[in-house]
């Protein structure tokens, strides 16, 4: 018989609790793991209506944060970034929409978090991430450019279009010649010499 997810989580939680009673054990990581398992267990027990209510509240809080905390507020940025991993698609999209507003257009941390979403299995998430990168102040950011170029051959044309737009926003003048030389025809490359 296959155990249900709540039953598996309860067993895991109990095993962690047992480790916590031992002497000489570093309790800090165990307590963190215990809290994570406990939160996941509570989430399993929520009804659909409760989950939707919580998701709506999370979205509203993120929308309000950008109006009440100063841009770049570290705790607010961390909370919004944690919502990028939320199981709810709507919460993830709200977090993606607000990360730029809360972290700031020049935030290297926000750029990295957004660029990671270019690898999402969900097309809309990839597209939203590429859209976010369009508004970032990224001119000359070589690290971001390399992250973007990995996704330049996306199979979704809307994602690809925004990735090209984000790439153009990152490139500096000398980069254009290199791109045309690399992607263009031999005749175009010859003209650039």
PDB file of C-alpha atoms in Angstrom:
ATOM      1  CA  UNK A   1       0.000   0.000   0.000  1.00  0.00           C
ATOM      2  CA  UNK A   2       1.221   3.484  -0.883  1.00  0.00           C
ATOM      3  CA  UNK A   3       1.368   5.937   2.019  1.00  0.00           C
ATOM      4  CA  UNK A   4      -0.388   9.257   1.587  1.00  0.00           C
ATOM      5  CA  UNK A   5       1.663  12.450   1.480  1.00  0.00           C
ATOM      6  CA  UNK A   6       0.450  13.622   4.925  1.00  0.00           C
ATOM      7  CA  UNK A   7       1.381  10.230   6.407  1.00  0.00           C
ATOM      8  CA  UNK A   8       4.874  10.427   4.865  1.00  0.00           C
ATOM      9  CA  UNK A   9       5.304  13.960   6.184  1.00  0.00           C
ATOM     10  CA  UNK A  10       4.198  12.924   9.675  1.00  0.00           C
ATOM     11  CA  UNK A  11       6.780  10.119   9.690  1.00  0.00           C
ATOM     12  CA  UNK A  12       9.475  12.551   8.542  1.00  0.00           C
ATOM     13  CA  UNK A  13       8.450  15.103  11.174  1.00  0.00           C
ATOM     14  CA  UNK A  14       8.530  12.454  13.910  1.00  0.00           C
ATOM     15  CA  UNK A  15      12.003  11.288  12.820  1.00  0.00           C
ATOM     16  CA  UNK A  16      13.284  14.872  13.003  1.00  0.00           C
ATOM     17  CA  UNK A  17      11.680  15.334  16.425  1.00  0.00           C
ATOM     18  CA  UNK A  18      13.469  12.203  17.621  1.00  0.00           C
ATOM     19  CA  UNK A  19      16.840  13.539  16.370  1.00  0.00           C
ATOM     20  CA  UNK A  20      16.169  16.796  18.232  1.00  0.00           C
ATOM     21  CA  UNK A  21      16.129  14.922  21.553  1.00  0.00           C
ATOM     22  CA  UNK A  22      19.702  13.652  21.092  1.00  0.00           C
ATOM     23  CA  UNK A  23      22.578  15.383  22.818  1.00  0.00           C
ATOM     24  CA  UNK A  24      25.404  16.954  20.853  1.00  0.00           C
ATOM     25  CA  UNK A  25      23.312  17.433  17.716  1.00  0.00           C
ATOM     26  CA  UNK A  26      23.269  20.808  15.931  1.00  0.00           C
ATOM     27  CA  UNK A  27      19.615  21.671  16.394  1.00  0.00           C
ATOM     28  CA  UNK A  28      19.449  24.741  14.159  1.00  0.00           C
ATOM     29  CA  UNK A  29      19.230  22.902  10.784  1.00  0.00           C
ATOM     30  CA  UNK A  30      16.945  20.278  12.308  1.00  0.00           C
ATOM     31  CA  UNK A  31      14.565  22.941  13.625  1.00  0.00           C
ATOM     32  CA  UNK A  32      14.480  24.570  10.199  1.00  0.00           C
ATOM     33  CA  UNK A  33      13.728  21.236   8.531  1.00  0.00           C
ATOM     34  CA  UNK A  34      11.072  20.488  11.170  1.00  0.00           C
ATOM     35  CA  UNK A  35       9.375  23.849  10.475  1.00  0.00           C
ATOM     36  CA  UNK A  36       9.440  23.205   6.723  1.00  0.00           C
ATOM     37  CA  UNK A  37       7.889  19.739   7.103  1.00  0.00           C
ATOM     38  CA  UNK A  38       5.279  21.113   9.529  1.00  0.00           C
ATOM     39  CA  UNK A  39       4.360  23.898   7.059  1.00  0.00           C
ATOM     40  CA  UNK A  40       4.084  21.392   4.216  1.00  0.00           C
ATOM     41  CA  UNK A  41       1.909  19.158   6.383  1.00  0.00           C
ATOM     42  CA  UNK A  42      -0.423  22.071   7.178  1.00  0.00           C
ATOM     43  CA  UNK A  43      -0.603  22.952   3.475  1.00  0.00           C
ATOM     44  CA  UNK A  44      -1.676  19.370   2.664  1.00  0.00           C
ATOM     45  CA  UNK A  45      -4.576  19.705   5.065  1.00  0.00           C
ATOM     46  CA  UNK A  46      -5.919  22.977   3.644  1.00  0.00           C
ATOM     47  CA  UNK A  47      -9.170  22.895   1.715  1.00  0.00           C
ATOM     48  CA  UNK A  48      -9.262  24.318  -1.795  1.00  0.00           C
ATOM     49  CA  UNK A  49     -11.166  27.390  -0.547  1.00  0.00           C
ATOM     50  CA  UNK A  50      -8.630  28.014   2.239  1.00  0.00           C
ATOM     51  CA  UNK A  51      -5.738  27.669  -0.205  1.00  0.00           C
ATOM     52  CA  UNK A  52      -7.349  30.130  -2.655  1.00  0.00           C
ATOM     53  CA  UNK A  53      -7.974  32.611   0.172  1.00  0.00           C
ATOM     54  CA  UNK A  54      -4.343  32.409   1.309  1.00  0.00           C
ATOM     55  CA  UNK A  55      -3.083  32.784  -2.271  1.00  0.00           C
ATOM     56  CA  UNK A  56      -5.259  35.871  -2.763  1.00  0.00           C
ATOM     57  CA  UNK A  57      -3.954  37.356   0.472  1.00  0.00           C
ATOM     58  CA  UNK A  58      -0.347  36.675  -0.551  1.00  0.00           C
ATOM     59  CA  UNK A  59      -0.918  38.402  -3.883  1.00  0.00           C
ATOM     60  CA  UNK A  60      -2.493  41.431  -2.167  1.00  0.00           C
ATOM     61  CA  UNK A  61       0.366  41.680   0.333  1.00  0.00           C
ATOM     62  CA  UNK A  62       2.966  41.620  -2.448  1.00  0.00           C
ATOM     63  CA  UNK A  63       1.055  44.254  -4.419  1.00  0.00           C
ATOM     64  CA  UNK A  64       0.950  46.477  -1.308  1.00  0.00           C
ATOM     65  CA  UNK A  65       4.582  45.946  -0.326  1.00  0.00           C
ATOM     66  CA  UNK A  66       5.917  48.055  -3.173  1.00  0.00           C
ATOM     67  CA  UNK A  67       3.870  50.999  -1.871  1.00  0.00           C
ATOM     68  CA  UNK A  68       4.811  50.771   1.811  1.00  0.00           C
ATOM     69  CA  UNK A  69       8.453  49.669   1.958  1.00  0.00           C
ATOM     70  CA  UNK A  70      11.403  51.543   0.485  1.00  0.00           C
ATOM     71  CA  UNK A  71      12.780  50.096  -2.724  1.00  0.00           C
ATOM     72  CA  UNK A  72      15.507  47.571  -1.990  1.00  0.00           C
ATOM     73  CA  UNK A  73      14.175  46.705   1.489  1.00  0.00           C
ATOM     74  CA  UNK A  74      16.064  43.458   2.117  1.00  0.00           C
ATOM     75  CA  UNK A  75      13.381  41.579   4.069  1.00  0.00           C
ATOM     76  CA  UNK A  76      10.642  42.528   1.589  1.00  0.00           C
ATOM     77  CA  UNK A  77      12.829  41.440  -1.331  1.00  0.00           C
ATOM     78  CA  UNK A  78      13.551  38.089   0.348  1.00  0.00           C
ATOM     79  CA  UNK A  79       9.852  37.477   1.027  1.00  0.00           C
ATOM     80  CA  UNK A  80       8.877  38.227  -2.569  1.00  0.00           C
ATOM     81  CA  UNK A  81      11.702  36.020  -3.862  1.00  0.00           C
ATOM     82  CA  UNK A  82      10.475  33.163  -1.647  1.00  0.00           C
ATOM     83  CA  UNK A  83       7.069  33.509  -3.345  1.00  0.00           C
ATOM     84  CA  UNK A  84       8.738  32.785  -6.706  1.00  0.00           C
ATOM     85  CA  UNK A  85       8.842  29.148  -5.520  1.00  0.00           C
ATOM     86  CA  UNK A  86       5.222  29.041  -4.318  1.00  0.00           C
ATOM     87  CA  UNK A  87       3.128  26.108  -5.605  1.00  0.00           C
ATOM     88  CA  UNK A  88       0.455  28.560  -6.786  1.00  0.00           C
ATOM     89  CA  UNK A  89       1.005  29.841 -10.320  1.00  0.00           C
ATOM     90  CA  UNK A  90      -0.829  33.100  -9.515  1.00  0.00           C
ATOM     91  CA  UNK A  91       1.364  33.771  -6.474  1.00  0.00           C
ATOM     92  CA  UNK A  92       4.524  33.110  -8.544  1.00  0.00           C
ATOM     93  CA  UNK A  93       3.356  35.490 -11.269  1.00  0.00           C
ATOM     94  CA  UNK A  94       2.509  38.204  -8.723  1.00  0.00           C
ATOM     95  CA  UNK A  95       5.968  37.776  -7.183  1.00  0.00           C
ATOM     96  CA  UNK A  96       7.601  38.019 -10.597  1.00  0.00           C
ATOM     97  CA  UNK A  97       5.588  41.153 -11.374  1.00  0.00           C
ATOM     98  CA  UNK A  98       6.555  42.804  -8.077  1.00  0.00           C
ATOM     99  CA  UNK A  99      10.191  41.755  -7.706  1.00  0.00           C
ATOM    100  CA  UNK A 100      11.401  44.575  -9.965  1.00  0.00           C
ATOM    101  CA  UNK A 101       9.241  47.153  -8.175  1.00  0.00           C
ATOM    102  CA  UNK A 102      10.421  46.078  -4.720  1.00  0.00           C
ATOM    103  CA  UNK A 103      14.080  45.218  -5.412  1.00  0.00           C
ATOM    104  CA  UNK A 104      14.713  47.989  -7.922  1.00  0.00           C
ATOM    105  CA  UNK A 105      15.581  47.950 -11.614  1.00  0.00           C
ATOM    106  CA  UNK A 106      19.318  47.723 -10.931  1.00  0.00           C
ATOM    107  CA  UNK A 107      19.174  44.896  -8.362  1.00  0.00           C
ATOM    108  CA  UNK A 108      21.645  42.189  -9.369  1.00  0.00           C
ATOM    109  CA  UNK A 109      19.915  39.806  -6.956  1.00  0.00           C
ATOM    110  CA  UNK A 110      16.520  40.389  -8.616  1.00  0.00           C
ATOM    111  CA  UNK A 111      18.040  39.958 -12.085  1.00  0.00           C
ATOM    112  CA  UNK A 112      19.473  36.585 -11.076  1.00  0.00           C
ATOM    113  CA  UNK A 113      16.162  35.423  -9.578  1.00  0.00           C
ATOM    114  CA  UNK A 114      14.283  36.493 -12.695  1.00  0.00           C
ATOM    115  CA  UNK A 115      16.829  34.962 -15.084  1.00  0.00           C
ATOM    116  CA  UNK A 116      16.463  31.613 -13.281  1.00  0.00           C
ATOM    117  CA  UNK A 117      12.771  31.623 -14.302  1.00  0.00           C
ATOM    118  CA  UNK A 118      13.793  31.554 -17.972  1.00  0.00           C
ATOM    119  CA  UNK A 119      14.335  27.799 -17.432  1.00  0.00           C
ATOM    120  CA  UNK A 120      10.821  27.188 -16.078  1.00  0.00           C
ATOM    121  CA  UNK A 121       8.800  24.367 -17.584  1.00  0.00           C
ATOM    122  CA  UNK A 122       5.845  26.763 -17.778  1.00  0.00           C
ATOM    123  CA  UNK A 123       5.865  28.892 -20.945  1.00  0.00           C
ATOM    124  CA  UNK A 124       3.997  31.755 -19.298  1.00  0.00           C
ATOM    125  CA  UNK A 125       6.553  31.873 -16.466  1.00  0.00           C
ATOM    126  CA  UNK A 126       9.414  32.014 -19.007  1.00  0.00           C
ATOM    127  CA  UNK A 127       7.631  34.741 -20.941  1.00  0.00           C
ATOM    128  CA  UNK A 128       6.920  36.765 -17.768  1.00  0.00           C
ATOM    129  CA  UNK A 129      10.559  36.455 -16.695  1.00  0.00           C
ATOM    130  CA  UNK A 130      11.738  37.691 -20.092  1.00  0.00           C
ATOM    131  CA  UNK A 131       9.243  40.588 -19.850  1.00  0.00           C
ATOM    132  CA  UNK A 132      10.653  41.518 -16.417  1.00  0.00           C
ATOM    133  CA  UNK A 133      14.185  41.540 -17.792  1.00  0.00           C
ATOM    134  CA  UNK A 134      13.094  44.078 -20.419  1.00  0.00           C
ATOM    135  CA  UNK A 135      12.550  46.727 -17.725  1.00  0.00           C
ATOM    136  CA  UNK A 136      15.725  46.063 -15.731  1.00  0.00           C
ATOM    137  CA  UNK A 137      18.705  48.432 -15.926  1.00  0.00           C
ATOM    138  CA  UNK A 138      21.131  45.864 -17.263  1.00  0.00           C
ATOM    139  CA  UNK A 139      23.269  47.620 -19.862  1.00  0.00           C
ATOM    140  CA  UNK A 140      26.653  45.874 -19.960  1.00  0.00           C
ATOM    141  CA  UNK A 141      25.779  43.143 -17.433  1.00  0.00           C
ATOM    142  CA  UNK A 142      27.891  40.303 -18.882  1.00  0.00           C
ATOM    143  CA  UNK A 143      26.670  37.691 -16.407  1.00  0.00           C
ATOM    144  CA  UNK A 144      23.021  38.403 -17.226  1.00  0.00           C
ATOM    145  CA  UNK A 145      23.795  38.411 -20.939  1.00  0.00           C
ATOM    146  CA  UNK A 146      25.246  34.903 -20.689  1.00  0.00           C
ATOM    147  CA  UNK A 147      22.147  33.719 -18.770  1.00  0.00           C
ATOM    148  CA  UNK A 148      19.877  35.225 -21.429  1.00  0.00           C
ATOM    149  CA  UNK A 149      21.826  33.802 -24.380  1.00  0.00           C
ATOM    150  CA  UNK A 150      21.298  30.261 -23.081  1.00  0.00           C
ATOM    151  CA  UNK A 151      17.577  30.714 -23.795  1.00  0.00           C
ATOM    152  CA  UNK A 152      17.805  32.543 -27.131  1.00  0.00           C
ATOM    153  CA  UNK A 153      16.587  29.458 -29.021  1.00  0.00           C
ATOM    154  CA  UNK A 154      13.368  29.057 -27.015  1.00  0.00           C
ATOM    155  CA  UNK A 155      10.719  27.122 -28.917  1.00  0.00           C
ATOM    156  CA  UNK A 156       8.029  29.637 -27.925  1.00  0.00           C
ATOM    157  CA  UNK A 157       8.136  32.660 -30.229  1.00  0.00           C
ATOM    158  CA  UNK A 158       6.798  35.110 -27.611  1.00  0.00           C
ATOM    159  CA  UNK A 159       9.419  34.008 -25.099  1.00  0.00           C
ATOM    160  CA  UNK A 160      12.112  34.193 -27.788  1.00  0.00           C
ATOM    161  CA  UNK A 161      10.976  37.685 -28.821  1.00  0.00           C
ATOM    162  CA  UNK A 162      11.219  39.010 -25.250  1.00  0.00           C
ATOM    163  CA  UNK A 163      14.535  37.247 -24.687  1.00  0.00           C
ATOM    164  CA  UNK A 164      15.915  39.017 -27.752  1.00  0.00           C
ATOM    165  CA  UNK A 165      14.527  42.294 -26.363  1.00  0.00           C
ATOM    166  CA  UNK A 166      16.158  41.635 -22.988  1.00  0.00           C
ATOM    167  CA  UNK A 167      19.402  40.728 -24.758  1.00  0.00           C
ATOM    168  CA  UNK A 168      19.364  44.034 -26.649  1.00  0.00           C
ATOM    169  CA  UNK A 169      18.794  45.856 -23.344  1.00  0.00           C
ATOM    170  CA  UNK A 170      21.938  44.255 -21.913  1.00  0.00           C
ATOM    171  CA  UNK A 171      24.237  44.614 -24.909  1.00  0.00           C
ATOM    172  CA  UNK A 172      26.696  47.480 -25.350  1.00  0.00           C
ATOM    173  CA  UNK A 173      27.614  48.962 -28.748  1.00  0.00           C
ATOM    174  CA  UNK A 174      30.550  46.612 -29.408  1.00  0.00           C
ATOM    175  CA  UNK A 175      28.318  43.586 -28.852  1.00  0.00           C
ATOM    176  CA  UNK A 176      26.158  44.297 -31.900  1.00  0.00           C
ATOM    177  CA  UNK A 177      29.033  43.708 -34.320  1.00  0.00           C
ATOM    178  CA  UNK A 178      29.837  40.409 -32.617  1.00  0.00           C
ATOM    179  CA  UNK A 179      26.219  39.255 -32.785  1.00  0.00           C
ATOM    180  CA  UNK A 180      25.845  40.155 -36.462  1.00  0.00           C
ATOM    181  CA  UNK A 181      29.165  38.441 -37.214  1.00  0.00           C
ATOM    182  CA  UNK A 182      28.028  35.335 -35.373  1.00  0.00           C
ATOM    183  CA  UNK A 183      24.390  35.178 -36.498  1.00  0.00           C
ATOM    184  CA  UNK A 184      24.446  37.052 -39.786  1.00  0.00           C
ATOM    185  CA  UNK A 185      25.415  35.947 -43.261  1.00  0.00           C
ATOM    186  CA  UNK A 186      29.067  35.861 -44.371  1.00  0.00           C
ATOM    187  CA  UNK A 187      28.372  38.973 -46.501  1.00  0.00           C
ATOM    188  CA  UNK A 188      27.130  40.877 -43.424  1.00  0.00           C
ATOM    189  CA  UNK A 189      30.174  39.775 -41.424  1.00  0.00           C
ATOM    190  CA  UNK A 190      32.469  40.965 -44.239  1.00  0.00           C
ATOM    191  CA  UNK A 191      30.853  44.443 -44.188  1.00  0.00           C
ATOM    192  CA  UNK A 192      31.603  44.742 -40.475  1.00  0.00           C
ATOM    193  CA  UNK A 193      35.353  44.168 -40.874  1.00  0.00           C
TER     194      UNK A 193
END
